[in-house]
Amino acid sequence: MEITRVENEFVRIMHEQGSTSIPAGDLPDDIREMLAYGDPLNITAMNQTDASLQAPVIRRAPSPAPAPSPLHSPPKRKWWWRTWTRPPGSRKLKRPHTREIRTDPLPGTCGFLPPILRCPPCNNHLHIMKTLILPLVAALLAGVAGASEAWSTNPAEAMQQAAARKKGVMLEFTGSDWCGACIMQKKQALSLPKVQEDIARSFIPVELDYPRKKQQDEQTKASLETYKKSYGITGFPTLVFADAQGRPVHTVVGYSNPDQVMQDTEKAAEALKTQQALTAKLAGQLTEQERRDALVQLLNTVPQSSIRTFYKPALEELAKLDPQDASGIRAKLNRKELLNTQREELADTFRQKNVHILAEQKPDEALSIMDSYLKKDGLLPEVKQAVLMQEVNLLMQQNRVNELERPLKEAIALLPDSFEGKMCSRLLEKLPEIKKERGQLKPGEEPPLPPGAIRATKMIVPPAPAKK
């Protein structure tokens, strides 16, 4: 007899009885005869007597169970039988068992596969239901909500809808195929469901696209240029929140993240509510003083850049009721217009004289142009501060740090609370460190960067076109 079969027989009996002790009477006759002539498996036979069996007992060390023989193993239960014969609390499967869905068409189905959906028992796989079904329902609901909040491309129709719903409109001026900030704002903020829901509470969104690659008909281009000029758009992206008549109540220029868009939407909604209430109040019967106060409050609520264009009747009526400009509305508007004009003149002058190119090639000549421009009469403090900031940047690039103190102090004295004034204050505080870092460098040489830092790219300003 083969040794392997003898050992397997021992192990099988031990595992069936759940013990390491095997009564001799349970062994086959041929194995007992074999053990009578020796111990080929190194099994120790001890002549002990089991009180219940009254037979010698053979003991050996336990060993791993062999693979069950197909002839002696019980029939394998189906997975569903093992599941449903358990108590309800323990009916949970580690892995769902599903049959293979056939891929060939069934006979009599005209060549189409039958609509089969196989799902595991729901009480055993609630986590699968939550993972698959609930997100599907949420996506369907979000799709329905998004369909009702689709963006319009026709401002006139959107304004008619806004008037009927007592809402405003949000005009997005964008360049969908070339403006990086526009693309990022659309993807990261304006396309989010929570942002769209926040906008839809008070405004109807309208997209005014100015692409460079996408083809547009001449009528569409002319209409877009009219809106761009009317609202004074100078950069993309720009969000204009307006009432149903198209009169702006809040304007945002540049990229905004989701939180900033929602904050601006909230501010615009409050401004729209105030504007609508004041407009309704002005439509009623008021005294001259009450009407004057309402007009002043209205013009102080809306953006100043839109007053001359969209609120001209209100401004003209206020001029009659307040000829001395006690409210200061007209003085603010005049100063704002003067500031814009002087900024444009500054940019044109520096572009025509190629100051940015001279700053690298002939820095002394560039500084001379800046100093002479500061001596012009009637320059507003904001314009002077802008010129001094350019002078500071030039001195920093040339590492002439010993000359920085004078322009920094002059810029701070003009408008200490402005953005430029605060920046100059910080530079003045760090001036000793700047001198220590750049004092020994050559003109145009940059100090070494800290580990992991990346040097910023230099802005290239095109030279002014040649005069004809």
Short mmCIF file of C-alpha atoms in Angstrom, two decimals:
data_model
loop_
_atom_site.label_atom_id
_atom_site.label_comp_id
_atom_site.label_asym_id
_atom_site.label_seq_id
_atom_site.Cartn_x
_atom_site.Cartn_y
_atom_site.Cartn_z
CA MET A 1 0.00 0.00 0.00
CA GLU A 2 1.24 3.47 -0.77
CA ILE A 3 2.38 5.59 2.15
CA THR A 4 0.54 8.64 0.81
CA ARG A 5 -2.85 6.96 0.95
CA VAL A 6 -2.21 5.75 4.49
CA GLU A 7 -1.32 9.24 5.67
CA ASN A 8 -4.29 10.79 3.92
CA GLU A 9 -6.59 8.25 5.48
CA PHE A 10 -5.28 9.15 8.95
CA VAL A 11 -5.71 12.84 8.38
CA ARG A 12 -9.21 12.45 6.89
CA ILE A 13 -10.44 10.50 9.90
CA MET A 14 -8.91 13.01 12.33
CA HIS A 15 -10.57 15.95 10.65
CA GLU A 16 -13.94 14.23 10.41
CA GLN A 17 -13.86 13.43 14.14
CA GLY A 18 -12.36 16.80 15.10
CA SER A 19 -9.64 15.17 17.20
CA THR A 20 -6.02 14.11 16.97
CA SER A 21 -6.86 10.73 18.53
CA ILE A 22 -7.97 7.92 16.20
CA PRO A 23 -9.56 4.78 17.60
CA ALA A 24 -7.93 1.73 16.10
CA GLY A 25 -11.32 0.29 15.27
CA ASP A 26 -11.92 3.13 12.82
CA LEU A 27 -8.87 2.28 10.75
CA PRO A 28 -9.17 0.08 7.63
CA ASP A 29 -8.10 -3.56 8.04
CA ASP A 30 -5.11 -3.33 5.69
CA ILE A 31 -3.69 -0.34 7.61
CA ARG A 32 -4.09 -2.10 10.97
CA GLU A 33 -2.30 -5.13 9.59
CA MET A 34 0.46 -2.91 8.26
CA LEU A 35 0.91 -1.25 11.66
CA ALA A 36 1.22 -4.68 13.28
CA TYR A 37 4.49 -5.27 11.35
CA GLY A 38 6.06 -1.87 11.87
CA ASP A 39 5.50 1.90 11.79
CA PRO A 40 6.38 3.16 8.26
CA LEU A 41 4.85 6.58 8.96
CA ASN A 42 6.72 7.01 12.27
CA ILE A 43 3.41 6.87 14.11
CA THR A 44 3.70 6.21 17.81
CA ALA A 45 1.23 3.52 18.97
CA MET A 46 0.46 3.65 22.61
CA ASN A 47 -1.52 0.82 24.16
CA GLN A 48 -4.03 3.04 25.85
CA THR A 49 -7.65 2.09 26.23
CA ASP A 50 -10.52 4.43 25.45
CA ALA A 51 -13.25 3.86 27.99
CA SER A 52 -16.01 4.49 25.48
CA LEU A 53 -14.55 2.47 22.58
CA GLN A 54 -12.66 -0.25 24.51
CA ALA A 55 -10.04 -0.25 21.78
CA PRO A 56 -6.40 0.78 21.41
CA VAL A 57 -5.97 4.47 20.49
CA ILE A 58 -3.30 5.70 18.08
CA ARG A 59 -2.13 9.37 18.49
CA ARG A 60 -0.07 11.53 16.18
CA ALA A 61 0.68 15.24 15.66
CA PRO A 62 -1.97 17.19 13.65
CA SER A 63 -1.19 17.99 10.03
CA PRO A 64 -2.92 20.14 7.41
CA ALA A 65 -6.13 18.79 5.96
CA PRO A 66 -5.73 17.29 2.47
CA ALA A 67 -7.84 18.31 -0.44
CA PRO A 68 -11.24 16.60 -0.04
CA SER A 69 -11.84 13.75 -2.36
CA PRO A 70 -14.70 14.29 -4.83
CA LEU A 71 -16.14 10.93 -3.83
CA HIS A 72 -16.33 11.65 -0.10
CA SER A 73 -16.98 15.47 -0.08
CA PRO A 74 -20.60 16.58 0.44
CA PRO A 75 -22.38 18.36 -2.44
CA LYS A 76 -21.52 22.06 -2.67
CA ARG A 77 -24.33 24.39 -1.75
CA LYS A 78 -25.33 27.27 -4.00
CA TRP A 79 -24.36 30.74 -2.85
CA TRP A 80 -27.97 31.80 -2.48
CA TRP A 81 -28.68 28.78 -0.27
CA ARG A 82 -25.87 29.72 2.12
CA THR A 83 -27.15 33.29 2.21
CA TRP A 84 -30.85 32.75 2.77
CA THR A 85 -30.44 29.98 5.35
CA ARG A 86 -28.56 32.35 7.63
CA PRO A 87 -30.26 34.61 10.17
CA PRO A 88 -31.35 37.95 8.65
CA GLY A 89 -28.73 39.89 10.60
CA SER A 90 -25.83 37.96 9.05
CA ARG A 91 -27.05 37.92 5.44
CA LYS A 92 -24.14 39.76 3.90
CA LEU A 93 -21.94 38.69 1.03
CA LYS A 94 -18.35 39.73 0.53
CA ARG A 95 -18.73 39.59 -3.23
CA PRO A 96 -21.91 39.71 -5.31
CA HIS A 97 -22.51 36.67 -7.47
CA THR A 98 -24.14 37.41 -10.79
CA ARG A 99 -24.56 35.22 -13.78
CA GLU A 100 -22.87 36.06 -17.01
CA ILE A 101 -25.10 38.09 -19.31
CA ARG A 102 -25.22 36.56 -22.71
CA THR A 103 -23.92 38.65 -25.55
CA ASP A 104 -25.59 36.79 -28.41
CA PRO A 105 -29.12 37.76 -29.46
CA LEU A 106 -31.87 35.49 -28.26
CA PRO A 107 -34.05 33.77 -30.85
CA GLY A 108 -37.19 35.66 -31.73
CA THR A 109 -35.82 39.05 -30.63
CA CYS A 110 -35.14 40.52 -34.10
CA GLY A 111 -31.41 40.56 -33.40
CA PHE A 112 -31.65 42.90 -30.36
CA LEU A 113 -30.41 41.98 -26.93
CA PRO A 114 -33.16 41.84 -24.25
CA PRO A 115 -33.10 44.63 -21.64
CA ILE A 116 -31.65 42.70 -18.69
CA LEU A 117 -30.66 44.35 -15.43
CA ARG A 118 -29.16 42.07 -12.82
CA CYS A 119 -28.91 43.38 -9.27
CA PRO A 120 -27.88 41.52 -6.10
CA PRO A 121 -30.39 41.17 -3.24
CA CYS A 122 -31.02 44.67 -1.93
CA ASN A 123 -31.03 43.70 1.75
CA ASN A 124 -27.55 42.23 1.40
CA HIS A 125 -26.03 45.12 -0.60
CA LEU A 126 -27.41 48.40 0.65
CA HIS A 127 -23.97 49.91 0.16
CA ILE A 128 -24.16 49.04 -3.54
CA MET A 129 -27.54 50.75 -3.80
CA LYS A 130 -26.09 53.88 -2.17
CA THR A 131 -23.05 53.77 -4.44
CA LEU A 132 -24.90 53.23 -7.73
CA ILE A 133 -28.53 54.31 -7.48
CA LEU A 134 -28.37 57.40 -5.28
CA PRO A 135 -25.67 59.18 -7.35
CA LEU A 136 -27.68 58.36 -10.48
CA VAL A 137 -30.80 59.97 -9.02
CA ALA A 138 -28.78 63.00 -7.89
CA ALA A 139 -27.28 63.36 -11.36
CA LEU A 140 -30.72 63.23 -12.95
CA LEU A 141 -32.03 65.87 -10.57
CA ALA A 142 -28.98 68.06 -11.20
CA GLY A 143 -29.51 67.69 -14.93
CA VAL A 144 -33.11 68.82 -14.62
CA ALA A 145 -32.09 71.80 -12.49
CA GLY A 146 -29.28 72.70 -14.89
CA ALA A 147 -31.63 72.55 -17.84
CA SER A 148 -33.91 75.10 -16.21
CA GLU A 149 -30.95 77.43 -15.54
CA ALA A 150 -29.42 77.36 -19.02
CA TRP A 151 -27.44 80.43 -19.98
CA SER A 152 -28.92 82.77 -22.53
CA THR A 153 -27.01 84.36 -25.39
CA ASN A 154 -29.63 87.00 -26.18
CA PRO A 155 -29.56 89.93 -23.72
CA ALA A 156 -32.82 91.42 -25.00
CA GLU A 157 -34.80 88.22 -24.43
CA ALA A 158 -33.14 87.71 -21.04
CA MET A 159 -34.15 91.23 -19.97
CA GLN A 160 -37.76 90.56 -20.97
CA GLN A 161 -37.74 87.37 -18.88
CA ALA A 162 -36.14 89.24 -15.99
CA ALA A 163 -38.85 91.91 -16.09
CA ALA A 164 -41.56 89.23 -15.99
CA ARG A 165 -39.89 87.43 -13.05
CA LYS A 166 -38.85 90.63 -11.25
CA LYS A 167 -35.19 89.66 -11.49
CA GLY A 168 -32.04 91.11 -13.00
CA VAL A 169 -29.56 89.87 -15.58
CA MET A 170 -25.91 88.92 -15.23
CA LEU A 171 -23.91 89.66 -18.37
CA GLU A 172 -20.69 87.68 -18.74
CA PHE A 173 -18.28 89.27 -21.22
CA THR A 174 -15.85 86.49 -22.15
CA GLY A 175 -13.48 85.15 -24.78
CA SER A 176 -14.23 81.45 -24.74
CA ASP A 177 -11.39 80.25 -27.00
CA TRP A 178 -8.49 82.56 -26.16
CA CYS A 179 -8.91 84.18 -22.72
CA GLY A 180 -7.30 81.91 -20.13
CA ALA A 181 -8.88 83.68 -17.15
CA CYS A 182 -12.32 83.43 -18.82
CA ILE A 183 -11.93 79.70 -19.43
CA MET A 184 -10.78 79.07 -15.85
CA GLN A 185 -13.59 81.16 -14.36
CA LYS A 186 -16.19 79.33 -16.45
CA LYS A 187 -14.83 75.91 -15.54
CA GLN A 188 -13.96 76.47 -11.89
CA ALA A 189 -16.75 78.84 -10.80
CA LEU A 190 -19.60 79.65 -13.17
CA SER A 191 -20.25 76.01 -14.16
CA LEU A 192 -20.64 74.80 -10.57
CA PRO A 193 -24.25 73.95 -9.59
CA LYS A 194 -24.06 75.86 -6.29
CA VAL A 195 -22.83 79.01 -8.05
CA GLN A 196 -25.46 78.73 -10.78
CA GLU A 197 -28.15 78.23 -8.15
CA ASP A 198 -26.96 81.30 -6.26
CA ILE A 199 -26.99 83.40 -9.44
CA ALA A 200 -30.42 82.12 -10.54
CA ARG A 201 -32.08 83.35 -7.34
CA SER A 202 -31.88 86.97 -8.45
CA PHE A 203 -30.42 87.05 -11.98
CA ILE A 204 -30.75 85.44 -15.39
CA PRO A 205 -27.24 84.64 -16.69
CA VAL A 206 -26.31 85.78 -20.20
CA GLU A 207 -23.08 84.93 -22.04
CA LEU A 208 -21.63 87.50 -24.43
CA ASP A 209 -18.79 85.70 -26.18
CA TYR A 210 -16.02 87.43 -28.15
CA PRO A 211 -14.09 84.50 -29.69
CA ARG A 212 -11.13 84.70 -32.03
CA LYS A 213 -11.40 81.29 -33.70
CA LYS A 214 -15.13 80.66 -33.68
CA GLN A 215 -16.97 82.10 -36.66
CA GLN A 216 -19.77 84.60 -36.03
CA ASP A 217 -22.04 86.38 -38.48
CA GLU A 218 -21.73 90.13 -38.98
CA GLN A 219 -24.98 90.92 -37.22
CA THR A 220 -23.89 89.06 -34.09
CA LYS A 221 -20.50 90.79 -34.12
CA ALA A 222 -22.09 94.23 -34.47
CA SER A 223 -24.51 93.52 -31.62
CA LEU A 224 -21.69 92.30 -29.34
CA GLU A 225 -19.58 95.37 -30.10
CA THR A 226 -22.53 97.61 -29.22
CA TYR A 227 -22.90 95.97 -25.79
CA LYS A 228 -19.15 96.10 -25.24
CA LYS A 229 -19.01 99.81 -25.97
CA SER A 230 -22.17 100.63 -23.99
CA TYR A 231 -20.89 98.94 -20.83
CA GLY A 232 -17.34 100.24 -21.28
CA ILE A 233 -15.71 96.82 -21.28
CA THR A 234 -11.91 97.10 -21.38
CA GLY A 235 -10.89 93.62 -20.20
CA PHE A 236 -12.05 90.02 -20.00
CA PRO A 237 -13.65 88.42 -18.10
CA THR A 238 -16.14 91.02 -16.84
CA LEU A 239 -19.39 90.33 -15.00
CA VAL A 240 -22.05 93.03 -15.17
CA PHE A 241 -25.05 92.61 -12.86
CA ALA A 242 -27.90 94.76 -14.14
CA ASP A 243 -31.64 95.25 -13.68
CA ALA A 244 -34.31 94.23 -16.19
CA GLN A 245 -33.64 97.44 -18.16
CA GLY A 246 -29.93 96.68 -18.47
CA ARG A 247 -28.81 99.33 -15.98
CA PRO A 248 -25.76 98.05 -14.03
CA VAL A 249 -25.92 97.68 -10.25
CA HIS A 250 -22.58 95.89 -9.74
CA THR A 251 -19.55 95.20 -11.94
CA VAL A 252 -16.63 92.79 -11.48
CA VAL A 253 -13.55 92.82 -13.73
CA GLY A 254 -11.10 89.90 -13.79
CA TYR A 255 -11.07 86.30 -12.64
CA SER A 256 -13.09 85.29 -9.58
CA ASN A 257 -13.11 81.98 -7.75
CA PRO A 258 -16.42 80.36 -6.65
CA ASP A 259 -16.51 82.08 -3.25
CA GLN A 260 -15.79 85.47 -4.80
CA VAL A 261 -18.49 84.99 -7.44
CA MET A 262 -21.03 84.09 -4.76
CA GLN A 263 -20.02 87.09 -2.65
CA ASP A 264 -20.30 89.43 -5.64
CA THR A 265 -23.67 87.89 -6.50
CA GLU A 266 -24.90 88.57 -2.98
CA LYS A 267 -23.71 92.20 -3.15
CA ALA A 268 -25.33 92.61 -6.56
CA ALA A 269 -28.62 91.13 -5.30
CA GLU A 270 -28.69 93.63 -2.41
CA ALA A 271 -27.87 96.51 -4.76
CA LEU A 272 -30.58 95.36 -7.17
CA LYS A 273 -33.13 95.21 -4.37
CA THR A 274 -32.20 98.73 -3.25
CA GLN A 275 -32.23 100.06 -6.80
CA GLN A 276 -35.65 98.55 -7.52
CA ALA A 277 -37.08 99.98 -4.30
CA LEU A 278 -35.71 103.46 -5.05
CA THR A 279 -36.96 103.31 -8.64
CA ALA A 280 -40.43 102.41 -7.40
CA LYS A 281 -40.24 105.20 -4.83
CA LEU A 282 -39.26 107.78 -7.46
CA ALA A 283 -42.24 106.73 -9.57
CA GLY A 284 -44.59 107.94 -6.81
CA GLN A 285 -45.49 111.38 -5.51
CA LEU A 286 -42.60 112.90 -3.50
CA THR A 287 -41.57 116.32 -2.31
CA GLU A 288 -38.50 117.96 -3.82
CA GLN A 289 -36.36 117.14 -0.80
CA GLU A 290 -37.54 113.50 -0.70
CA ARG A 291 -36.94 113.18 -4.43
CA ARG A 292 -33.48 114.70 -4.15
CA ASP A 293 -32.53 112.32 -1.33
CA ALA A 294 -33.83 109.30 -3.28
CA LEU A 295 -31.85 110.31 -6.36
CA VAL A 296 -28.66 110.76 -4.33
CA GLN A 297 -29.13 107.35 -2.71
CA LEU A 298 -29.79 105.74 -6.10
CA LEU A 299 -26.68 107.22 -7.74
CA ASN A 300 -24.53 106.27 -4.76
CA THR A 301 -25.77 102.66 -5.00
CA VAL A 302 -24.86 101.97 -8.63
CA PRO A 303 -21.35 101.94 -10.21
CA GLN A 304 -20.07 105.43 -10.99
CA SER A 305 -18.81 104.34 -14.40
CA SER A 306 -22.40 103.61 -15.51
CA ILE A 307 -24.10 106.80 -14.28
CA ARG A 308 -23.43 108.97 -17.35
CA THR A 309 -24.63 106.23 -19.72
CA PHE A 310 -27.43 104.35 -17.95
CA TYR A 311 -28.61 106.79 -15.25
CA LYS A 312 -28.40 110.02 -17.22
CA PRO A 313 -32.07 111.06 -16.59
CA ALA A 314 -31.60 110.67 -12.84
CA LEU A 315 -28.35 112.70 -12.96
CA GLU A 316 -29.97 115.50 -14.95
CA GLU A 317 -32.93 115.66 -12.57
CA LEU A 318 -30.56 115.80 -9.59
CA ALA A 319 -28.68 118.69 -11.22
CA LYS A 320 -31.92 120.68 -11.29
CA LEU A 321 -32.85 119.84 -7.69
CA ASP A 322 -29.26 120.35 -6.42
CA PRO A 323 -27.62 123.04 -8.58
CA GLN A 324 -24.86 123.65 -6.02
CA ASP A 325 -23.91 119.94 -5.99
CA ALA A 326 -24.28 119.68 -2.23
CA SER A 327 -24.37 115.89 -2.57
CA GLY A 328 -20.99 115.85 -4.36
CA ILE A 329 -22.23 113.39 -6.98
CA ARG A 330 -21.17 115.46 -9.98
CA ALA A 331 -17.80 116.33 -8.39
CA LYS A 332 -17.06 112.62 -7.90
CA LEU A 333 -17.99 111.87 -11.49
CA ASN A 334 -15.84 114.68 -12.84
CA ARG A 335 -12.84 113.57 -10.79
CA LYS A 336 -13.29 109.96 -11.90
CA GLU A 337 -13.38 111.01 -15.54
CA LEU A 338 -10.32 113.21 -15.08
CA LEU A 339 -8.42 110.36 -13.44
CA ASN A 340 -9.21 108.01 -16.33
CA THR A 341 -8.11 110.64 -18.81
CA GLN A 342 -4.79 111.28 -17.06
CA ARG A 343 -4.07 107.55 -16.78
CA GLU A 344 -4.61 107.13 -20.49
CA GLU A 345 -2.32 110.10 -21.22
CA LEU A 346 0.39 108.62 -18.97
CA ALA A 347 0.25 105.26 -20.73
CA ASP A 348 0.32 106.88 -24.18
CA THR A 349 3.28 109.15 -23.27
CA PHE A 350 5.41 106.32 -21.88
CA ARG A 351 4.55 104.11 -24.84
CA GLN A 352 5.46 106.76 -27.38
CA LYS A 353 8.78 107.47 -25.67
CA ASN A 354 9.52 103.74 -25.23
CA VAL A 355 10.23 104.18 -21.54
CA HIS A 356 10.15 100.43 -20.85
CA ILE A 357 12.86 99.80 -23.45
CA LEU A 358 14.95 102.72 -22.22
CA ALA A 359 14.72 101.34 -18.67
CA GLU A 360 16.95 98.44 -19.75
CA GLN A 361 19.18 100.16 -22.28
CA LYS A 362 19.40 103.74 -20.94
CA PRO A 363 17.99 103.80 -17.39
CA ASP A 364 19.15 107.37 -16.67
CA GLU A 365 17.21 108.68 -19.64
CA ALA A 366 14.10 106.77 -18.54
CA LEU A 367 14.39 108.26 -15.01
CA SER A 368 14.71 111.71 -16.51
CA ILE A 369 11.45 111.25 -18.45
CA MET A 370 9.67 110.13 -15.29
CA ASP A 371 10.94 113.07 -13.24
CA SER A 372 9.87 115.54 -15.90
CA TYR A 373 6.40 114.00 -16.10
CA LEU A 374 5.96 114.41 -12.34
CA LYS A 375 6.35 118.18 -12.77
CA LYS A 376 3.24 118.51 -14.95
CA ASP A 377 0.53 120.75 -13.53
CA GLY A 378 -2.80 119.33 -12.38
CA LEU A 379 -1.69 115.72 -11.98
CA LEU A 380 -3.88 113.81 -9.55
CA PRO A 381 -2.18 112.01 -6.63
CA GLU A 382 -3.06 108.58 -8.09
CA VAL A 383 -1.20 109.39 -11.32
CA LYS A 384 1.86 110.77 -9.50
CA GLN A 385 1.93 107.68 -7.32
CA ALA A 386 1.84 105.45 -10.41
CA VAL A 387 4.84 107.29 -11.90
CA LEU A 388 6.80 106.99 -8.64
CA MET A 389 6.07 103.26 -8.50
CA GLN A 390 7.56 102.83 -11.96
CA GLU A 391 10.61 104.76 -10.83
CA VAL A 392 10.98 102.44 -7.83
CA ASN A 393 10.76 99.38 -10.09
CA LEU A 394 13.43 100.77 -12.40
CA LEU A 395 15.81 101.47 -9.50
CA MET A 396 15.24 97.96 -8.15
CA GLN A 397 16.04 96.40 -11.53
CA GLN A 398 19.26 98.41 -11.74
CA ASN A 399 20.13 97.54 -8.10
CA ARG A 400 20.44 101.24 -7.25
CA VAL A 401 19.05 100.60 -3.81
CA ASN A 402 20.62 103.69 -2.24
CA GLU A 403 18.26 105.88 -4.33
CA LEU A 404 15.03 104.12 -3.28
CA GLU A 405 14.24 106.04 -0.11
CA ARG A 406 13.20 109.32 -1.75
CA PRO A 407 10.56 107.98 -4.25
CA LEU A 408 9.18 105.60 -1.64
CA LYS A 409 8.58 108.39 0.88
CA GLU A 410 7.05 110.67 -1.78
CA ALA A 411 4.64 107.95 -2.90
CA ILE A 412 3.57 107.24 0.70
CA ALA A 413 2.96 110.92 1.38
CA LEU A 414 0.57 111.24 -1.57
CA LEU A 415 -1.95 108.50 -0.68
CA PRO A 416 -0.83 106.37 2.27
CA ASP A 417 -4.01 104.23 2.33
CA SER A 418 -4.04 103.30 -1.35
CA PHE A 419 -2.73 99.98 -2.64
CA GLU A 420 0.41 101.62 -3.99
CA GLY A 421 0.91 103.57 -0.75
CA LYS A 422 0.73 100.41 1.38
CA MET A 423 3.12 98.61 -0.96
CA CYS A 424 5.64 101.44 -0.69
CA SER A 425 5.33 101.35 3.10
CA ARG A 426 6.23 97.66 3.15
CA LEU A 427 9.19 98.25 0.83
CA LEU A 428 10.41 101.10 3.04
CA GLU A 429 10.30 98.84 6.09
CA LYS A 430 12.33 96.18 4.28
CA LEU A 431 14.76 98.64 2.75
CA PRO A 432 17.70 97.56 4.99
CA GLU A 433 17.22 93.95 3.88
CA ILE A 434 16.92 95.03 0.24
CA LYS A 435 20.18 96.98 0.47
CA LYS A 436 21.92 94.01 2.05
CA GLU A 437 20.60 91.65 -0.65
CA ARG A 438 21.12 93.83 -3.73
CA GLY A 439 23.78 96.30 -2.65
CA GLN A 440 26.66 94.31 -4.13
CA LEU A 441 24.93 93.22 -7.34
CA LYS A 442 25.63 94.67 -10.76
CA PRO A 443 22.94 96.61 -12.70
CA GLY A 444 20.33 94.19 -14.04
CA GLU A 445 21.65 91.26 -12.00
CA GLU A 446 19.09 89.34 -9.96
CA PRO A 447 19.79 87.89 -6.50
CA PRO A 448 19.80 84.08 -6.16
CA LEU A 449 16.41 82.49 -5.64
CA PRO A 450 15.57 80.44 -2.54
CA PRO A 451 15.28 76.65 -3.00
CA GLY A 452 12.20 75.67 -4.98
CA ALA A 453 11.37 79.21 -6.16
CA ILE A 454 10.70 80.03 -9.82
CA ARG A 455 11.62 83.41 -11.27
CA ALA A 456 8.68 85.38 -12.66
CA THR A 457 8.58 86.05 -16.36
CA LYS A 458 9.15 89.60 -17.50
CA MET A 459 6.26 91.42 -19.12
CA ILE A 460 7.05 92.50 -22.64
CA VAL A 461 5.68 95.89 -23.65
CA PRO A 462 5.56 96.39 -27.43
CA PRO A 463 7.25 99.55 -28.71
CA ALA A 464 5.17 102.42 -29.96
CA PRO A 465 4.38 102.42 -33.67
CA ALA A 466 6.49 104.70 -35.81
CA LYS A 467 4.98 108.08 -36.56
CA LYS A 468 3.98 108.65 -40.16
#
